[in-house]
XYZ file of C-alpha atoms in Angstrom:
176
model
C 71.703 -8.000 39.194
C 72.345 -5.621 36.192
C 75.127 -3.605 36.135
C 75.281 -0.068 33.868
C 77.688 1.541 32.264
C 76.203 5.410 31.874
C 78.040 8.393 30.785
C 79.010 11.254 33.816
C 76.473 12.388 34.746
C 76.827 15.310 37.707
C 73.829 13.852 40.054
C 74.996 10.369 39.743
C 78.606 10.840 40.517
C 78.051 13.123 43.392
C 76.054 9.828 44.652
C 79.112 8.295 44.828
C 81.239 10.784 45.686
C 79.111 11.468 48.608
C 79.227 7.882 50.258
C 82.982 6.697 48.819
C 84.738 3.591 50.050
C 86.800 4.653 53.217
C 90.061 2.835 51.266
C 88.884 4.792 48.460
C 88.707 8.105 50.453
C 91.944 7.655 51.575
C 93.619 6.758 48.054
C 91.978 10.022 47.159
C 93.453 12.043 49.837
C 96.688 10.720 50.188
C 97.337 11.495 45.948
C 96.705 15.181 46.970
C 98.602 14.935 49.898
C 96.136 16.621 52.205
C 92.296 16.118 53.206
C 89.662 16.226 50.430
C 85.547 15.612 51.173
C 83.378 14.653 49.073
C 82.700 17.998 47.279
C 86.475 18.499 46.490
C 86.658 15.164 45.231
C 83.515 15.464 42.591
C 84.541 19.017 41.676
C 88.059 17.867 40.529
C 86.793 14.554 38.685
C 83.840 16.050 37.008
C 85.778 19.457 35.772
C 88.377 16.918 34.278
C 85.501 14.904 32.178
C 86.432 16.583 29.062
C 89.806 15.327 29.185
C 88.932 12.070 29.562
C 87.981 9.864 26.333
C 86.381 7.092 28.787
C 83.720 8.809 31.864
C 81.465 6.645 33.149
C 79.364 5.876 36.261
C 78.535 2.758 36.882
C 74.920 1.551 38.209
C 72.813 -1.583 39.692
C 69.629 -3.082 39.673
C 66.265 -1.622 37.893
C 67.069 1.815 40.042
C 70.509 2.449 38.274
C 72.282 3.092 41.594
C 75.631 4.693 41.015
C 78.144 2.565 42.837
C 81.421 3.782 41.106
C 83.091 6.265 38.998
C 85.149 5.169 36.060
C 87.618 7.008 33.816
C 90.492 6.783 31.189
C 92.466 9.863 29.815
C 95.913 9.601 28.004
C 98.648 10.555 29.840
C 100.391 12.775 26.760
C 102.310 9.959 25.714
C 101.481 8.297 22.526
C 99.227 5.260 22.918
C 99.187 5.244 26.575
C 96.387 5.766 28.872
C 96.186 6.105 32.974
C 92.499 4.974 34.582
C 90.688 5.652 37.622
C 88.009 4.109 39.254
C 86.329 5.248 42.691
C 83.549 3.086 44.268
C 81.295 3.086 47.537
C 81.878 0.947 50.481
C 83.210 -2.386 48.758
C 81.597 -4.488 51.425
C 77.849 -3.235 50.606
C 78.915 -3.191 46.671
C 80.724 -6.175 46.328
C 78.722 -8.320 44.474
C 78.164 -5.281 41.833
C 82.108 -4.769 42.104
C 83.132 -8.008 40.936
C 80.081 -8.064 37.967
C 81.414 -4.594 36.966
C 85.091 -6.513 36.872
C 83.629 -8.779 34.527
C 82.142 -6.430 32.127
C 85.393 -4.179 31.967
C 88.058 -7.196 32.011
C 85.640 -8.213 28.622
C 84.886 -5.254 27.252
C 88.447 -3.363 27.501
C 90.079 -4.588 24.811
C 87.498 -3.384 22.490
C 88.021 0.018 23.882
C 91.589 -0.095 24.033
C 91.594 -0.915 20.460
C 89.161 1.581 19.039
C 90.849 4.495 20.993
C 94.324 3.411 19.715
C 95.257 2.193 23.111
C 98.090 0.084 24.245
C 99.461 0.552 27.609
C 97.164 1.595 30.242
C 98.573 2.474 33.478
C 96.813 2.795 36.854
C 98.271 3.113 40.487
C 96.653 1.996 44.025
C 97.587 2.944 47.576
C 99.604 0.031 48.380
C 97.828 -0.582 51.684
C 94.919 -0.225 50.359
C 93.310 -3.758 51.055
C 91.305 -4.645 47.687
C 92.546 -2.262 44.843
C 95.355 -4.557 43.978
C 93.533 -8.106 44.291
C 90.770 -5.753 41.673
C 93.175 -4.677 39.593
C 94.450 -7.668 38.714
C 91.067 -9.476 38.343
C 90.680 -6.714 35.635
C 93.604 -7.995 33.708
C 96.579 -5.748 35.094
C 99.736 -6.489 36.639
C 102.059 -4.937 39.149
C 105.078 -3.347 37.796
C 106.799 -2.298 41.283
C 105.837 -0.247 44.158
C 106.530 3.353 44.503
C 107.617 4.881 47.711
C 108.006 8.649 47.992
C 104.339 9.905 47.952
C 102.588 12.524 50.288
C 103.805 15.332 51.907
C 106.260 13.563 53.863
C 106.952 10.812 51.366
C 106.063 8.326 53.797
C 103.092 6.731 51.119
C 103.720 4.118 48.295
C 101.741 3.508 45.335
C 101.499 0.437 43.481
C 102.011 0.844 39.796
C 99.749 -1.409 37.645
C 99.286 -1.823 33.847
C 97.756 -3.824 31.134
C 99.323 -3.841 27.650
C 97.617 -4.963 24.752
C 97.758 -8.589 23.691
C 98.421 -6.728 20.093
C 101.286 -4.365 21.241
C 104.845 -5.533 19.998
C 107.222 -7.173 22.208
C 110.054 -5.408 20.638
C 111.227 -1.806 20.150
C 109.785 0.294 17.575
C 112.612 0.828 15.370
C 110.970 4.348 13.527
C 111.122 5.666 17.133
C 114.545 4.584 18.644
Protein backbone atom coordinates (compact mmCIF):
# COMPACT_ATOMS: atom_id res chain seq x y z
CA UNK A 1 0.00 0.00 0.00
CA UNK A 2 1.24 3.62 -0.63
CA UNK A 3 1.33 5.91 1.94
CA UNK A 4 1.21 10.05 1.25
CA UNK A 5 2.52 12.68 2.78
CA UNK A 6 0.17 15.86 1.48
CA UNK A 7 0.14 19.28 2.79
CA UNK A 8 -3.25 20.40 5.15
CA UNK A 9 -5.56 20.40 3.34
CA UNK A 10 -9.19 21.48 5.12
CA UNK A 11 -11.37 18.49 3.40
CA UNK A 12 -8.82 15.93 4.13
CA UNK A 13 -8.21 16.65 7.72
CA UNK A 14 -11.79 17.05 8.62
CA UNK A 15 -11.79 13.25 7.22
CA UNK A 16 -9.89 12.46 9.96
CA UNK A 17 -11.00 14.56 12.37
CA UNK A 18 -14.39 13.28 11.79
CA UNK A 19 -13.68 9.45 12.44
CA UNK A 20 -10.48 9.89 15.10
CA UNK A 21 -9.05 7.00 17.06
CA UNK A 22 -11.16 6.74 20.36
CA UNK A 23 -7.44 6.80 22.33
CA UNK A 24 -6.84 9.62 20.13
CA UNK A 25 -10.16 11.40 21.03
CA UNK A 26 -9.47 11.10 24.40
CA UNK A 27 -5.69 12.41 24.29
CA UNK A 28 -7.40 15.30 22.59
CA UNK A 29 -9.89 15.97 25.20
CA UNK A 30 -8.16 15.31 28.19
CA UNK A 31 -5.14 18.19 26.93
CA UNK A 32 -8.11 20.68 27.01
CA UNK A 33 -9.41 19.40 29.99
CA UNK A 34 -13.01 19.20 28.89
CA UNK A 35 -15.03 17.53 25.86
CA UNK A 36 -14.06 18.48 22.28
CA UNK A 37 -15.94 16.78 18.90
CA UNK A 38 -14.73 16.58 15.98
CA UNK A 39 -15.43 20.17 14.75
CA UNK A 40 -13.59 21.72 17.80
CA UNK A 41 -10.81 19.56 17.24
CA UNK A 42 -10.25 20.50 13.27
CA UNK A 43 -11.04 24.16 13.97
CA UNK A 44 -8.16 24.45 16.55
CA UNK A 45 -5.54 22.31 14.44
CA UNK A 46 -6.25 23.82 11.13
CA UNK A 47 -6.36 27.70 12.49
CA UNK A 48 -2.86 26.80 14.02
CA UNK A 49 -1.37 25.57 10.42
CA UNK A 50 0.44 28.71 9.96
CA UNK A 51 2.37 28.25 12.97
CA UNK A 52 3.46 25.14 12.19
CA UNK A 53 6.67 24.68 9.80
CA UNK A 54 5.66 20.80 9.31
CA UNK A 55 1.38 20.21 8.38
CA UNK A 56 0.67 17.30 6.81
CA UNK A 57 -2.09 14.70 6.27
CA UNK A 58 -1.24 11.59 5.64
CA UNK A 59 -3.04 9.21 2.93
CA UNK A 60 -3.33 5.40 1.54
CA UNK A 61 -3.79 3.52 -1.39
CA UNK A 62 -4.58 4.98 -5.12
CA UNK A 63 -7.68 6.98 -3.28
CA UNK A 64 -5.32 9.07 -0.94
CA UNK A 65 -7.44 8.32 2.14
CA UNK A 66 -6.52 10.62 4.97
CA UNK A 67 -5.75 8.41 7.92
CA UNK A 68 -3.79 10.94 10.15
CA UNK A 69 -2.86 14.41 10.84
CA UNK A 70 0.74 15.34 11.32
CA UNK A 71 2.43 18.49 12.64
CA UNK A 72 5.67 20.16 14.04
CA UNK A 73 5.85 23.84 15.35
CA UNK A 74 8.72 25.19 17.63
CA UNK A 75 7.94 25.62 20.94
CA UNK A 76 9.76 29.37 21.25
CA UNK A 77 12.80 27.88 22.36
CA UNK A 78 15.74 27.88 20.12
CA UNK A 79 16.15 24.68 18.12
CA UNK A 80 13.41 22.85 19.71
CA UNK A 81 10.29 21.60 18.24
CA UNK A 82 6.97 19.82 19.89
CA UNK A 83 4.89 17.35 17.24
CA UNK A 84 1.53 16.06 17.00
CA UNK A 85 0.06 13.42 15.24
CA UNK A 86 -3.79 12.36 15.32
CA UNK A 87 -4.93 9.20 13.42
CA UNK A 88 -8.28 7.14 12.84
CA UNK A 89 -9.12 3.99 14.56
CA UNK A 90 -5.53 2.28 14.82
CA UNK A 91 -7.06 -1.14 14.45
CA UNK A 92 -8.61 -0.40 10.79
CA UNK A 93 -5.26 1.79 10.01
CA UNK A 94 -2.70 -0.21 11.33
CA UNK A 95 -0.98 -1.51 8.60
CA UNK A 96 -0.83 2.26 7.09
CA UNK A 97 0.27 3.34 10.77
CA UNK A 98 3.27 1.37 11.00
CA UNK A 99 4.30 2.20 6.96
CA UNK A 100 3.74 5.89 7.88
CA UNK A 101 6.30 5.03 11.04
CA UNK A 102 8.67 3.99 8.58
CA UNK A 103 8.63 6.87 6.30
CA UNK A 104 8.85 9.49 9.26
CA UNK A 105 11.48 7.44 11.51
CA UNK A 106 13.59 7.78 7.80
CA UNK A 107 12.75 10.82 6.66
CA UNK A 108 12.98 12.99 10.06
CA UNK A 109 16.30 13.61 10.27
CA UNK A 110 16.36 15.27 6.99
CA UNK A 111 13.73 17.56 8.25
CA UNK A 112 15.10 18.09 11.51
CA UNK A 113 18.21 19.17 9.89
CA UNK A 114 16.98 21.51 7.21
CA UNK A 115 14.65 23.34 9.73
CA UNK A 116 17.57 23.73 12.22
CA UNK A 117 16.05 21.21 14.50
CA UNK A 118 17.45 19.41 17.43
CA UNK A 119 15.23 18.42 20.17
CA UNK A 120 11.79 17.55 19.33
CA UNK A 121 9.47 16.97 22.07
CA UNK A 122 6.07 15.22 22.00
CA UNK A 123 3.76 13.98 24.93
CA UNK A 124 1.06 10.97 24.99
CA UNK A 125 -1.73 10.20 27.44
CA UNK A 126 0.02 7.73 29.46
CA UNK A 127 -2.84 5.23 29.29
CA UNK A 128 -3.20 5.61 26.12
CA UNK A 129 -2.49 1.96 24.81
CA UNK A 130 -0.30 2.48 21.48
CA UNK A 131 1.06 6.15 21.45
CA UNK A 132 4.05 5.19 23.47
CA UNK A 133 4.97 1.67 21.80
CA UNK A 134 4.57 4.42 18.28
CA UNK A 135 6.52 6.83 19.57
CA UNK A 136 9.27 4.98 20.17
CA UNK A 137 9.16 2.97 16.89
CA UNK A 138 9.56 6.57 15.49
CA UNK A 139 12.85 7.01 17.19
CA UNK A 140 11.81 8.81 20.58
CA UNK A 141 12.31 8.04 24.05
CA UNK A 142 10.54 8.57 27.32
CA UNK A 143 11.92 11.18 29.51
CA UNK A 144 9.44 10.68 32.64
CA UNK A 145 5.82 10.80 33.16
CA UNK A 146 3.93 13.82 34.11
CA UNK A 147 1.15 13.74 36.58
CA UNK A 148 -0.90 16.87 37.25
CA UNK A 149 -3.00 17.23 34.01
CA UNK A 150 -6.83 17.95 33.61
CA UNK A 151 -9.04 19.76 35.55
CA UNK A 152 -8.59 17.78 38.53
CA UNK A 153 -4.99 16.82 37.90
CA UNK A 154 -5.84 13.34 38.06
CA UNK A 155 -4.18 12.73 34.13
CA UNK A 156 -0.43 12.04 33.31
CA UNK A 157 1.31 12.60 30.20
CA UNK A 158 4.23 10.87 29.01
CA UNK A 159 6.98 13.14 27.86
CA UNK A 160 8.87 11.85 24.77
CA UNK A 161 11.75 13.29 22.65
CA UNK A 162 14.23 12.63 19.98
CA UNK A 163 17.47 14.65 19.84
CA UNK A 164 19.55 14.80 16.97
CA UNK A 165 22.32 12.28 16.45
CA UNK A 166 24.29 15.77 15.54
CA UNK A 167 23.33 17.76 18.74
CA UNK A 168 26.30 18.09 21.31
CA UNK A 169 26.46 16.07 24.34
CA UNK A 170 27.83 18.90 26.27
CA UNK A 171 26.76 22.42 27.29
CA UNK A 172 27.00 25.19 24.96
CA UNK A 173 29.50 27.28 26.55
CA UNK A 174 28.35 30.85 24.44
CA UNK A 175 25.02 30.22 26.24
CA UNK A 176 25.83 29.22 29.92
Amino acid sequence: MTIGVLPLSPHAAMAVFRDLDPWDLIEAQAVRGSQADHLSLFAEWYGARHAHVVSHVLTQGATQTPFAVLALAHTGQAGVAQAALLARDHGRYAKSLAQAGVIIRQRLPAVMAELGIHRIECRCLQRHPTAQRFLQLLGFHKETDMPGFGLSGNITFCQMAMVSPQSSKKDDPKCA
